[in-house]
PDB file of C-alpha atoms in Angstrom:
ATOM      1  CA  UNK A  66     -20.487 -19.446   2.719  1.00 51.00           C
ATOM      2  CA  UNK A  67     -17.273 -18.124   3.970  1.00 51.00           C
ATOM      3  CA  UNK A  68     -14.351 -20.330   2.688  1.00 45.00           C
ATOM      4  CA  UNK A  69     -10.921 -20.662   4.045  1.00 40.00           C
ATOM      5  CA  UNK A  70      -7.655 -21.347   1.693  1.00 45.00           C
ATOM      6  CA  UNK A  71      -5.632 -24.018   3.566  1.00 38.00           C
ATOM      7  CA  UNK A  72      -2.082 -22.752   2.664  1.00 38.00           C
ATOM      8  CA  UNK A  73       0.575 -20.395   3.932  1.00 37.00           C
ATOM      9  CA  UNK A  74      -0.659 -16.650   4.160  1.00 35.00           C
ATOM     10  CA  UNK A  75       0.216 -14.587   0.878  1.00 39.00           C
ATOM     11  CA  UNK A  76       2.165 -11.723   1.292  1.00 47.00           C
ATOM     12  CA  UNK A  77       0.132  -8.460   1.383  1.00 49.00           C
ATOM     13  CA  UNK A  78       1.851  -7.552  -1.457  1.00 48.00           C
ATOM     14  CA  UNK A  79       0.974 -10.634  -3.863  1.00 50.00           C
ATOM     15  CA  UNK A  80      -2.216  -9.248  -4.080  1.00 50.00           C
ATOM     16  CA  UNK A  81      -1.720  -5.842  -5.273  1.00 50.00           C
ATOM     17  CA  UNK A  82      -1.013  -7.324  -8.731  1.00 52.00           C
ATOM     18  CA  UNK A  83       2.388  -5.904  -9.634  1.00 42.00           C
ATOM     19  CA  UNK A  84       2.006  -4.460 -13.385  1.00 39.00           C
ATOM     20  CA  UNK A  85      -1.486  -3.877 -13.135  1.00 41.00           C
ATOM     21  CA  UNK A  86      -2.378  -0.812 -15.183  1.00 36.00           C
ATOM     22  CA  UNK A  87      -5.062   1.193 -13.200  1.00 33.00           C
ATOM     23  CA  UNK A  88      -6.736   4.355 -14.791  1.00 33.00           C
ATOM     24  CA  UNK A  89      -5.681   7.513 -13.121  1.00 32.00           C
ATOM     25  CA  UNK A  90      -8.646   8.897 -10.881  1.00 33.00           C
ATOM     26  CA  UNK A  91      -9.293  12.052  -9.184  1.00 33.00           C
ATOM     27  CA  UNK A  92     -10.881  10.473  -5.767  1.00 36.00           C
ATOM     28  CA  UNK A  93     -13.564  11.971  -3.729  1.00 41.00           C
ATOM     29  CA  UNK A  94     -11.848  12.772  -0.170  1.00 46.00           C
ATOM     30  CA  UNK A  95     -14.699  14.301   1.807  1.00 43.00           C
ATOM     31  CA  UNK A  96     -12.765  16.965   3.841  1.00 43.00           C
ATOM     32  CA  UNK A  97      -8.869  15.795   3.891  1.00 44.00           C
ATOM     33  CA  UNK A  98      -6.051  17.394   6.201  1.00 46.00           C
ATOM     34  CA  UNK A  99      -3.640  18.891   4.091  1.00 46.00           C
ATOM     35  CA  UNK A 100      -0.340  16.556   4.321  1.00 46.00           C
ATOM     36  CA  UNK A 101       2.834  18.445   5.045  1.00 49.00           C
ATOM     37  CA  UNK A 102       5.065  18.262   1.779  1.00 50.00           C
ATOM     38  CA  UNK A 103       7.942  15.845   2.525  1.00 59.00           C
ATOM     39  CA  UNK A 104      10.247  15.465  -0.594  1.00 60.00           C
ATOM     40  CA  UNK A 105      11.939  12.146  -1.618  1.00 65.00           C
ATOM     41  CA  UNK A 106      15.616  12.444  -2.092  1.00 67.00           C
ATOM     42  CA  UNK A 107      16.689  12.281  -6.011  1.00 58.00           C
ATOM     43  CA  UNK A 108      17.294   9.213  -7.757  1.00 59.00           C
ATOM     44  CA  UNK A 109      14.566   7.635  -5.865  1.00 65.00           C
ATOM     45  CA  UNK A 110      11.523   8.883  -7.935  1.00 60.00           C
ATOM     46  CA  UNK A 111       8.082   7.078  -8.001  1.00 59.00           C
ATOM     47  CA  UNK A 112       7.306   5.048 -11.180  1.00 58.00           C
ATOM     48  CA  UNK A 113       4.389   5.951 -13.365  1.00 62.00           C
ATOM     49  CA  UNK A 114       1.280   6.452 -11.648  1.00 67.00           C
ATOM     50  CA  UNK A 115      -0.575   4.598 -14.104  1.00 66.00           C
ATOM     51  CA  UNK A 116       1.412   1.321 -13.355  1.00 77.00           C
ATOM     52  CA  UNK A 117       0.733   1.064  -9.382  1.00 94.00           C
ATOM     53  CA  UNK A 118      -1.516  -0.451  -7.576  1.00 95.00           C
ATOM     54  CA  UNK A 119      -4.271   1.629  -5.783  1.00 97.00           C
ATOM     55  CA  UNK A 120      -5.291   0.954  -2.411  1.00 97.00           C
ATOM     56  CA  UNK A 121      -8.434   2.554  -0.549  1.00 98.00           C
ATOM     57  CA  UNK A 122      -8.306   3.270   3.525  1.00 98.00           C
ATOM     58  CA  UNK A 123     -11.826   3.372   4.916  1.00 98.00           C
ATOM     59  CA  UNK A 124     -12.896   5.534   7.854  1.00 98.00           C
ATOM     60  CA  UNK A 125     -16.378   4.881   9.748  1.00 98.00           C
ATOM     61  CA  UNK A 126     -18.097   5.490  12.945  1.00 98.00           C
ATOM     62  CA  UNK A 127     -19.183   2.101  14.288  1.00 98.00           C
ATOM     63  CA  UNK A 128     -21.980   1.539  16.767  1.00 97.00           C
ATOM     64  CA  UNK A 129     -23.526  -1.065  18.567  1.00 97.00           C
ATOM     65  CA  UNK A 130     -25.722  -1.509  15.333  1.00 97.00           C
ATOM     66  CA  UNK A 131     -23.992  -4.147  13.335  1.00 98.00           C
ATOM     67  CA  UNK A 132     -26.399  -4.012  10.352  1.00 97.00           C
ATOM     68  CA  UNK A 133     -25.944  -0.252  10.063  1.00 98.00           C
ATOM     69  CA  UNK A 134     -22.170  -0.761  10.302  1.00 98.00           C
ATOM     70  CA  UNK A 135     -22.188  -3.336   7.646  1.00 98.00           C
ATOM     71  CA  UNK A 136     -23.752  -0.720   5.413  1.00 98.00           C
ATOM     72  CA  UNK A 137     -21.783   1.965   6.048  1.00 98.00           C
ATOM     73  CA  UNK A 138     -18.621   0.045   5.254  1.00 98.00           C
ATOM     74  CA  UNK A 139     -20.168  -1.742   1.948  1.00 98.00           C
ATOM     75  CA  UNK A 140     -20.847   1.739   0.721  1.00 98.00           C
ATOM     76  CA  UNK A 141     -17.222   2.920   1.242  1.00 98.00           C
ATOM     77  CA  UNK A 142     -15.945  -0.369  -0.264  1.00 98.00           C
ATOM     78  CA  UNK A 143     -18.335  -0.061  -3.268  1.00 98.00           C
ATOM     79  CA  UNK A 144     -17.098   3.383  -3.952  1.00 98.00           C
ATOM     80  CA  UNK A 145     -13.439   2.283  -3.654  1.00 98.00           C
ATOM     81  CA  UNK A 146     -13.932  -0.454  -6.087  1.00 98.00           C
ATOM     82  CA  UNK A 147     -15.367   1.928  -8.438  1.00 98.00           C
ATOM     83  CA  UNK A 148     -12.386   4.201  -8.626  1.00 97.00           C
ATOM     84  CA  UNK A 149     -10.240   1.545  -9.005  1.00 97.00           C
ATOM     85  CA  UNK A 150      -8.788   0.406  -5.778  1.00 98.00           C
ATOM     86  CA  UNK A 151      -7.824  -3.302  -5.672  1.00 97.00           C
ATOM     87  CA  UNK A 152      -7.575  -3.325  -1.856  1.00 98.00           C
ATOM     88  CA  UNK A 153      -9.903  -1.716   0.787  1.00 98.00           C
ATOM     89  CA  UNK A 154      -8.651  -1.431   4.379  1.00 98.00           C
ATOM     90  CA  UNK A 155     -11.270  -1.061   7.022  1.00 98.00           C
ATOM     91  CA  UNK A 156     -10.570  -0.007  10.840  1.00 98.00           C
ATOM     92  CA  UNK A 157     -10.948  -1.993  14.079  1.00 97.00           C
ATOM     93  CA  UNK A 158     -14.092  -2.804  15.348  1.00 97.00           C
ATOM     94  CA  UNK A 159     -15.325  -2.196  11.675  1.00 98.00           C
ATOM     95  CA  UNK A 160     -18.075  -4.651  12.829  1.00 98.00           C
ATOM     96  CA  UNK A 161     -19.451  -3.008  16.172  1.00 98.00           C
ATOM     97  CA  UNK A 162     -18.192  -0.836  18.968  1.00 97.00           C
ATOM     98  CA  UNK A 163     -20.231  -1.666  22.202  1.00 96.00           C
ATOM     99  CA  UNK A 164     -20.934   0.161  25.210  1.00 94.00           C
ATOM    100  CA  UNK A 165     -19.709  -2.472  27.596  1.00 93.00           C
ATOM    101  CA  UNK A 166     -17.918  -5.858  27.722  1.00 93.00           C
ATOM    102  CA  UNK A 167     -21.110  -7.764  28.311  1.00 94.00           C
ATOM    103  CA  UNK A 168     -22.446  -6.232  24.999  1.00 96.00           C
ATOM    104  CA  UNK A 169     -19.224  -6.903  22.952  1.00 96.00           C
ATOM    105  CA  UNK A 170     -19.525 -10.398  24.128  1.00 97.00           C
ATOM    106  CA  UNK A 171     -23.346 -10.589  23.432  1.00 97.00           C
ATOM    107  CA  UNK A 172     -22.749  -9.144  20.046  1.00 98.00           C
ATOM    108  CA  UNK A 173     -19.240 -11.298  18.728  1.00 98.00           C
ATOM    109  CA  UNK A 174     -19.497 -13.971  16.383  1.00 98.00           C
ATOM    110  CA  UNK A 175     -17.122 -16.948  15.092  1.00 98.00           C
ATOM    111  CA  UNK A 176     -15.319 -16.292  11.675  1.00 97.00           C
ATOM    112  CA  UNK A 177     -17.576 -18.685  10.113  1.00 96.00           C
ATOM    113  CA  UNK A 178     -20.725 -16.500  11.383  1.00 97.00           C
ATOM    114  CA  UNK A 179     -23.288 -14.866   9.433  1.00 97.00           C
ATOM    115  CA  UNK A 180     -21.487 -11.231   9.567  1.00 98.00           C
ATOM    116  CA  UNK A 181     -18.115 -12.383   7.885  1.00 98.00           C
ATOM    117  CA  UNK A 182     -20.297 -14.307   5.186  1.00 98.00           C
ATOM    118  CA  UNK A 183     -21.699 -10.775   4.042  1.00 98.00           C
ATOM    119  CA  UNK A 184     -18.349  -9.336   3.874  1.00 98.00           C
ATOM    120  CA  UNK A 185     -17.124 -12.228   1.550  1.00 98.00           C
ATOM    121  CA  UNK A 186     -20.182 -11.737  -0.482  1.00 98.00           C
ATOM    122  CA  UNK A 187     -19.250  -8.006  -0.597  1.00 98.00           C
ATOM    123  CA  UNK A 188     -15.606  -8.999  -1.767  1.00 98.00           C
ATOM    124  CA  UNK A 189     -16.990 -11.084  -4.533  1.00 98.00           C
ATOM    125  CA  UNK A 190     -19.301  -8.576  -5.632  1.00 98.00           C
ATOM    126  CA  UNK A 191     -16.563  -5.744  -5.763  1.00 98.00           C
ATOM    127  CA  UNK A 192     -13.930  -7.973  -7.063  1.00 97.00           C
ATOM    128  CA  UNK A 193     -11.242  -6.599  -4.461  1.00 97.00           C
ATOM    129  CA  UNK A 194      -9.532  -7.623  -1.281  1.00 98.00           C
ATOM    130  CA  UNK A 195     -10.526  -6.648   2.146  1.00 98.00           C
ATOM    131  CA  UNK A 196      -8.590  -5.964   5.016  1.00 98.00           C
ATOM    132  CA  UNK A 197     -11.113  -6.161   8.009  1.00 98.00           C
ATOM    133  CA  UNK A 198      -9.071  -4.452  10.609  1.00 93.00           C
ATOM    134  CA  UNK A 199     -10.278  -5.756  13.950  1.00 93.00           C
ATOM    135  CA  UNK A 200     -13.142  -8.709  14.033  1.00 97.00           C
ATOM    136  CA  UNK A 201     -14.741  -9.530  17.488  1.00 97.00           C
ATOM    137  CA  UNK A 202     -14.114 -13.208  17.106  1.00 98.00           C
ATOM    138  CA  UNK A 203     -15.544 -15.972  19.174  1.00 97.00           C
ATOM    139  CA  UNK A 204     -12.424 -18.347  18.826  1.00 95.00           C
ATOM    140  CA  UNK A 205     -12.394 -22.057  19.301  1.00 94.00           C
ATOM    141  CA  UNK A 206     -11.885 -21.621  22.947  1.00 95.00           C
ATOM    142  CA  UNK A 207     -14.897 -19.532  23.427  1.00 96.00           C
ATOM    143  CA  UNK A 208     -16.935 -22.183  25.132  1.00 94.00           C
ATOM    144  CA  UNK A 209     -14.063 -22.554  27.821  1.00 95.00           C
ATOM    145  CA  UNK A 210     -12.984 -18.772  28.182  1.00 96.00           C
ATOM    146  CA  UNK A 211     -16.153 -16.850  27.463  1.00 96.00           C
ATOM    147  CA  UNK A 212     -13.391 -14.528  25.918  1.00 97.00           C
ATOM    148  CA  UNK A 213     -13.039 -13.084  22.268  1.00 97.00           C
ATOM    149  CA  UNK A 214      -9.867 -12.318  20.017  1.00 97.00           C
ATOM    150  CA  UNK A 215      -9.409  -9.080  18.219  1.00 96.00           C
ATOM    151  CA  UNK A 216      -9.010 -10.723  15.038  1.00 97.00           C
ATOM    152  CA  UNK A 217      -7.710  -8.708  11.373  1.00 97.00           C
ATOM    153  CA  UNK A 218      -8.887 -10.660   8.662  1.00 97.00           C
ATOM    154  CA  UNK A 219      -7.719 -10.469   5.063  1.00 97.00           C
ATOM    155  CA  UNK A 220     -10.000 -11.519   2.443  1.00 97.00           C
ATOM    156  CA  UNK A 221      -9.392 -12.074  -1.176  1.00 97.00           C
ATOM    157  CA  UNK A 222     -11.182 -10.821  -4.221  1.00 97.00           C
ATOM    158  CA  UNK A 223     -13.220 -14.419  -4.108  1.00 98.00           C
ATOM    159  CA  UNK A 224     -14.291 -13.847  -0.541  1.00 98.00           C
ATOM    160  CA  UNK A 225     -11.626 -16.680   0.621  1.00 97.00           C
ATOM    161  CA  UNK A 226      -9.878 -15.847   4.203  1.00 96.00           C
ATOM    162  CA  UNK A 227      -6.248 -15.877   3.049  1.00 95.00           C
ATOM    163  CA  UNK A 228      -4.826 -14.731   6.528  1.00 94.00           C
ATOM    164  CA  UNK A 229      -5.908 -13.794  10.241  1.00 96.00           C
ATOM    165  CA  UNK A 230      -4.160 -12.437  13.027  1.00 96.00           C
ATOM    166  CA  UNK A 231      -5.305 -11.917  16.409  1.00 96.00           C
ATOM    167  CA  UNK A 232      -4.081  -8.686  18.254  1.00 94.00           C
ATOM    168  CA  UNK A 233      -1.011  -9.913  20.524  1.00 94.00           C
ATOM    169  CA  UNK A 234      -0.977  -6.408  22.596  1.00 93.00           C
ATOM    170  CA  UNK A 235      -4.151  -5.783  24.660  1.00 94.00           C
ATOM    171  CA  UNK A 236      -4.779  -2.180  25.585  1.00 93.00           C
ATOM    172  CA  UNK A 237      -5.199  -1.760  29.429  1.00 93.00           C
ATOM    173  CA  UNK A 238      -4.877   1.504  30.003  1.00 91.00           C
ATOM    174  CA  UNK A 239      -6.017   4.600  32.015  1.00 87.00           C
ATOM    175  CA  UNK A 240      -5.598   7.825  30.427  1.00 87.00           C
ATOM    176  CA  UNK A 241      -6.867  11.042  32.068  1.00 87.00           C
ATOM    177  CA  UNK A 242      -9.257  12.572  30.060  1.00 81.00           C
ATOM    178  CA  UNK A 243     -10.366   9.543  27.787  1.00 80.00           C
ATOM    179  CA  UNK A 244     -11.375   7.203  30.408  1.00 73.00           C
ATOM    180  CA  UNK A 245      -9.833   3.758  31.151  1.00 84.00           C
ATOM    181  CA  UNK A 246      -9.752   0.973  28.624  1.00 85.00           C
ATOM    182  CA  UNK A 247      -9.586  -2.828  29.503  1.00 90.00           C
ATOM    183  CA  UNK A 248      -9.373  -4.792  26.546  1.00 94.00           C
ATOM    184  CA  UNK A 249      -8.189  -7.741  28.748  1.00 92.00           C
ATOM    185  CA  UNK A 250     -11.414  -8.168  30.427  1.00 92.00           C
ATOM    186  CA  UNK A 251     -13.075  -9.552  27.492  1.00 93.00           C
ATOM    187  CA  UNK A 252     -10.565 -10.240  25.207  1.00 96.00           C
ATOM    188  CA  UNK A 253      -7.564 -13.051  24.972  1.00 95.00           C
ATOM    189  CA  UNK A 254      -4.309 -11.944  23.491  1.00 95.00           C
ATOM    190  CA  UNK A 255      -3.220 -13.798  20.282  1.00 95.00           C
ATOM    191  CA  UNK A 256      -0.565 -16.302  20.191  1.00 91.00           C
ATOM    192  CA  UNK A 257       1.354 -15.396  17.572  1.00 89.00           C
ATOM    193  CA  UNK A 258       2.360 -12.791  14.464  1.00 86.00           C
ATOM    194  CA  UNK A 259       1.077 -13.603  11.036  1.00 73.00           C
ATOM    195  CA  UNK A 260       4.228 -12.959   8.769  1.00 63.00           C
ATOM    196  CA  UNK A 261       5.068 -12.109   6.248  1.00 62.00           C
ATOM    197  CA  UNK A 262       1.509 -10.460   5.716  1.00 72.00           C
ATOM    198  CA  UNK A 263       2.206  -7.665   7.950  1.00 93.00           C
ATOM    199  CA  UNK A 264      -1.118  -7.699   9.874  1.00 96.00           C
ATOM    200  CA  UNK A 265      -1.340  -5.874  13.215  1.00 96.00           C
ATOM    201  CA  UNK A 266      -4.080  -4.072  15.282  1.00 97.00           C
ATOM    202  CA  UNK A 267      -3.973  -0.590  16.756  1.00 96.00           C
ATOM    203  CA  UNK A 268      -2.032  -0.727  20.315  1.00 94.00           C
ATOM    204  CA  UNK A 269       0.511  -3.060  18.482  1.00 97.00           C
ATOM    205  CA  UNK A 270       1.853   0.265  16.802  1.00 97.00           C
ATOM    206  CA  UNK A 271       3.485   0.978  20.116  1.00 97.00           C
ATOM    207  CA  UNK A 272       5.631  -1.816  19.744  1.00 96.00           C
ATOM    208  CA  UNK A 273       8.556  -1.643  17.431  1.00 95.00           C
ATOM    209  CA  UNK A 274       9.724  -5.206  18.083  1.00 93.00           C
ATOM    210  CA  UNK A 275       6.395  -6.025  16.244  1.00 94.00           C
ATOM    211  CA  UNK A 276       7.068  -4.263  13.331  1.00 95.00           C
ATOM    212  CA  UNK A 277      10.643  -4.808  12.846  1.00 94.00           C
ATOM    213  CA  UNK A 278       9.783  -8.808  13.148  1.00 92.00           C
ATOM    214  CA  UNK A 279       7.152  -8.459  10.482  1.00 94.00           C
ATOM    215  CA  UNK A 280       9.763  -6.415   7.956  1.00 93.00           C
ATOM    216  CA  UNK A 281      12.719  -9.121   9.015  1.00 90.00           C
ATOM    217  CA  UNK A 282      10.083 -11.675   7.725  1.00 91.00           C
ATOM    218  CA  UNK A 283       9.519  -9.966   4.557  1.00 92.00           C
ATOM    219  CA  UNK A 284       6.617  -7.732   4.691  1.00 94.00           C
ATOM    220  CA  UNK A 285       6.450  -4.541   2.674  1.00 96.00           C
ATOM    221  CA  UNK A 286       3.413  -3.183   3.984  1.00 96.00           C
ATOM    222  CA  UNK A 287       2.428  -2.923   7.710  1.00 97.00           C
ATOM    223  CA  UNK A 288      -1.262  -2.327   8.526  1.00 97.00           C
ATOM    224  CA  UNK A 289      -2.836  -0.632  11.794  1.00 98.00           C
ATOM    225  CA  UNK A 290      -6.456  -0.775  11.707  1.00 98.00           C
ATOM    226  CA  UNK A 291      -7.302   1.377  14.804  1.00 97.00           C
ATOM    227  CA  UNK A 292      -9.802   3.173  17.074  1.00 96.00           C
ATOM    228  CA  UNK A 293      -7.316   5.674  18.508  1.00 95.00           C
ATOM    229  CA  UNK A 294      -8.748   7.835  21.363  1.00 92.00           C
ATOM    230  CA  UNK A 295      -9.380  11.491  21.469  1.00 89.00           C
ATOM    231  CA  UNK A 296      -6.574  12.282  23.930  1.00 92.00           C
ATOM    232  CA  UNK A 297      -3.903  10.138  22.559  1.00 94.00           C
ATOM    233  CA  UNK A 298      -4.748  10.575  19.046  1.00 95.00           C
ATOM    234  CA  UNK A 299      -3.420  14.151  18.474  1.00 96.00           C
ATOM    235  CA  UNK A 300      -0.464  13.459  20.609  1.00 96.00           C
ATOM    236  CA  UNK A 301       0.637   9.971  19.248  1.00 97.00           C
ATOM    237  CA  UNK A 302      -1.127   8.845  16.179  1.00 98.00           C
ATOM    238  CA  UNK A 303       0.791  10.275  13.236  1.00 98.00           C
ATOM    239  CA  UNK A 304       4.314  10.252  14.918  1.00 98.00           C
ATOM    240  CA  UNK A 305       3.961   6.470  15.398  1.00 98.00           C
ATOM    241  CA  UNK A 306       2.676   5.441  12.115  1.00 98.00           C
ATOM    242  CA  UNK A 307       5.547   7.464  10.797  1.00 98.00           C
ATOM    243  CA  UNK A 308       8.253   6.267  13.083  1.00 98.00           C
ATOM    244  CA  UNK A 309       7.209   2.476  12.149  1.00 98.00           C
ATOM    245  CA  UNK A 310       7.439   3.228   8.299  1.00 98.00           C
ATOM    246  CA  UNK A 311      10.614   4.994   8.626  1.00 98.00           C
ATOM    247  CA  UNK A 312      12.385   2.235  10.612  1.00 97.00           C
ATOM    248  CA  UNK A 313      11.093  -0.529   8.985  1.00 97.00           C
ATOM    249  CA  UNK A 314      11.194   1.240   5.533  1.00 97.00           C
ATOM    250  CA  UNK A 315       7.396  -0.170   4.840  1.00 97.00           C
ATOM    251  CA  UNK A 316       4.229   1.411   3.747  1.00 98.00           C
ATOM    252  CA  UNK A 317       2.172   1.915   6.806  1.00 98.00           C
ATOM    253  CA  UNK A 318      -1.533   1.826   6.027  1.00 98.00           C
ATOM    254  CA  UNK A 319      -3.893   2.868   9.119  1.00 98.00           C
ATOM    255  CA  UNK A 320      -7.566   2.609   8.582  1.00 98.00           C
ATOM    256  CA  UNK A 321      -9.136   4.537  11.908  1.00 98.00           C
ATOM    257  CA  UNK A 322     -12.402   4.979  13.638  1.00 98.00           C
ATOM    258  CA  UNK A 323     -13.618   8.161  14.199  1.00 97.00           C
ATOM    259  CA  UNK A 324     -16.343  10.444  15.708  1.00 96.00           C
ATOM    260  CA  UNK A 325     -19.025   9.391  18.607  1.00 95.00           C
ATOM    261  CA  UNK A 326     -19.736   5.854  18.734  1.00 96.00           C
ATOM    262  CA  UNK A 327     -21.987   6.259  21.564  1.00 94.00           C
ATOM    263  CA  UNK A 328     -22.209   8.086  24.982  1.00 91.00           C
ATOM    264  CA  UNK A 329     -19.118   6.437  26.449  1.00 90.00           C
ATOM    265  CA  UNK A 330     -16.873   6.385  23.591  1.00 92.00           C
ATOM    266  CA  UNK A 331     -15.361   8.681  20.686  1.00 93.00           C
ATOM    267  CA  UNK A 332     -12.260   8.291  18.310  1.00 95.00           C
ATOM    268  CA  UNK A 333      -9.637  10.325  16.775  1.00 96.00           C
ATOM    269  CA  UNK A 334      -9.994   9.518  12.832  1.00 96.00           C
ATOM    270  CA  UNK A 335      -7.282  10.642  10.693  1.00 97.00           C
ATOM    271  CA  UNK A 336      -6.955   7.328   8.693  1.00 98.00           C
ATOM    272  CA  UNK A 337      -3.661   7.999   6.722  1.00 98.00           C
ATOM    273  CA  UNK A 338      -1.100   5.896   4.308  1.00 98.00           C
ATOM    274  CA  UNK A 339       2.398   6.438   5.026  1.00 98.00           C
ATOM    275  CA  UNK A 340       5.382   5.804   2.638  1.00 98.00           C
ATOM    276  CA  UNK A 341       8.683   4.075   3.551  1.00 98.00           C
ATOM    277  CA  UNK A 342      10.411   7.607   3.644  1.00 98.00           C
ATOM    278  CA  UNK A 343       7.922   8.881   6.283  1.00 98.00           C
ATOM    279  CA  UNK A 344       5.705  11.036   4.043  1.00 98.00           C
ATOM    280  CA  UNK A 345       1.988  10.964   4.435  1.00 98.00           C
ATOM    281  CA  UNK A 346       0.744  10.233   1.064  1.00 98.00           C
ATOM    282  CA  UNK A 347      -2.894  10.211   1.956  1.00 98.00           C
ATOM    283  CA  UNK A 348      -5.023  11.332   4.772  1.00 97.00           C
ATOM    284  CA  UNK A 349      -8.494  11.379   5.916  1.00 96.00           C
ATOM    285  CA  UNK A 350      -9.705  13.818   8.244  1.00 81.00           C
ATOM    286  CA  UNK A 351     -13.036  14.433  10.086  1.00 83.00           C
ATOM    287  CA  UNK A 352     -16.112  12.188   9.478  1.00 94.00           C
ATOM    288  CA  UNK A 353     -16.443   8.878   7.413  1.00 97.00           C
ATOM    289  CA  UNK A 354     -15.129   8.647   4.221  1.00 97.00           C
ATOM    290  CA  UNK A 355     -11.901   7.066   2.270  1.00 97.00           C
ATOM    291  CA  UNK A 356      -8.569   8.062   0.798  1.00 98.00           C
ATOM    292  CA  UNK A 357      -6.673   6.831  -1.709  1.00 98.00           C
ATOM    293  CA  UNK A 358      -2.990   5.888  -2.157  1.00 98.00           C
ATOM    294  CA  UNK A 359      -1.047   4.006  -4.880  1.00 97.00           C
ATOM    295  CA  UNK A 360       1.864   1.720  -3.635  1.00 97.00           C
ATOM    296  CA  UNK A 361       5.247   2.050  -5.240  1.00 97.00           C
ATOM    297  CA  UNK A 362       7.341  -1.278  -4.362  1.00 95.00           C
ATOM    298  CA  UNK A 363       9.910  -0.174  -6.709  1.00 96.00           C
ATOM    299  CA  UNK A 364      10.527   2.851  -4.956  1.00 97.00           C
ATOM    300  CA  UNK A 365      10.514   0.980  -1.477  1.00 97.00           C
ATOM    301  CA  UNK A 366      13.038  -1.777  -2.808  1.00 96.00           C
ATOM    302  CA  UNK A 367      15.191   1.476  -4.129  1.00 97.00           C
ATOM    303  CA  UNK A 368      15.165   3.057  -0.637  1.00 97.00           C
ATOM    304  CA  UNK A 369      16.306   0.126   1.119  1.00 97.00           C
ATOM    305  CA  UNK A 370      19.307  -0.510  -1.672  1.00 96.00           C
ATOM    306  CA  UNK A 371      20.194   3.084  -0.993  1.00 97.00           C
ATOM    307  CA  UNK A 372      19.522   3.246   2.933  1.00 97.00           C
ATOM    308  CA  UNK A 373      20.227  -0.613   4.148  1.00 96.00           C
ATOM    309  CA  UNK A 374      19.336   0.024   7.692  1.00 94.00           C
ATOM    310  CA  UNK A 375      17.843  -3.340   8.059  1.00 91.00           C
ATOM    311  CA  UNK A 376      21.291  -4.706   7.019  1.00 92.00           C
ATOM    312  CA  UNK A 377      22.758  -2.748   9.841  1.00 94.00           C
ATOM    313  CA  UNK A 378      20.953  -4.134  12.838  1.00 91.00           C
ATOM    314  CA  UNK A 379      23.153  -5.541  15.837  1.00 91.00           C
ATOM    315  CA  UNK A 380      20.716  -8.141  17.673  1.00 87.00           C
ATOM    316  CA  UNK A 381      23.853  -9.167  19.219  1.00 89.00           C
ATOM    317  CA  UNK A 382      23.588  -6.074  21.084  1.00 92.00           C
ATOM    318  CA  UNK A 383      20.082  -5.471  21.820  1.00 87.00           C
ATOM    319  CA  UNK A 384      18.460  -9.028  20.910  1.00 80.00           C
ATOM    320  CA  UNK A 385      16.636  -8.597  24.596  1.00 75.00           C
ATOM    321  CA  UNK A 386      14.863  -5.501  23.872  1.00 77.00           C
ATOM    322  CA  UNK A 387      11.480  -7.140  23.931  1.00 73.00           C
ATOM    323  CA  UNK A 388      11.772  -7.840  27.447  1.00 78.00           C
ATOM    324  CA  UNK A 389       9.762  -5.973  29.994  1.00 77.00           C
ATOM    325  CA  UNK A 390      11.878  -3.222  31.900  1.00 69.00           C
TER     326      UNK A 390
END
């Protein structure tokens, strides 16, 4: 049975076990893309890698087949656990990607349903935390609205839900060459941010106000599980993630969908982890797989001390920035 912790959401970093000693591993990354070398300034070198928590970013190709998707995700989560990760990130729509809104609504489940129960058991079995990047949730208002939420769920290593975030920015766009997207046809926007946990979903990365609000609330890791398209992906994916990392001085973790899901939809992939300096420290390329990164909070805090941009903000000049143009 899926359990819920009735208490304030933990900061994401609480789960990363500061001081945990993890053996140095050489992960199997499949076919990673080469990351451009970006040197950190002197005086802010990383701590010993053996003392840093290890996280895994999983890349999958979801289809309308929920059980097949669970099997693929579970295989990557078990691999991540075997490599010593304490937290595994799964992308938006890890549960399924349907062919149309009607199928999306038919396949959706409540948080207390069978599928989340399977992931809860998986977290307990593997002894690691799971970031479930975008679950098609039938919420409390399902009977009235017949709409769902795009819900980012955080499970601890005992399988309990410790935080949820319902996507606040819905992707209603028409990109030439990529096909129209009308997420609001079957999805309701979430009512609030989940801070200071740092949870977000895909299209949220285009809104720096959200990431800054999370950073100001104490977040040190921002998560953007995604299913980016094949047109916007090459143009915007990496630059947006690096921008969010640099402006907030946070780690940014982005698990992504990849490949062709069915005849109507494909995703860009290129899951990655970006450090607070804007360097891509881990990256997947084509096809399902995972990449690993160590999270150096000491480095993050030294960077914020040397370059205290969050303290230099002027909300008296631009506090209305989030208003529509």
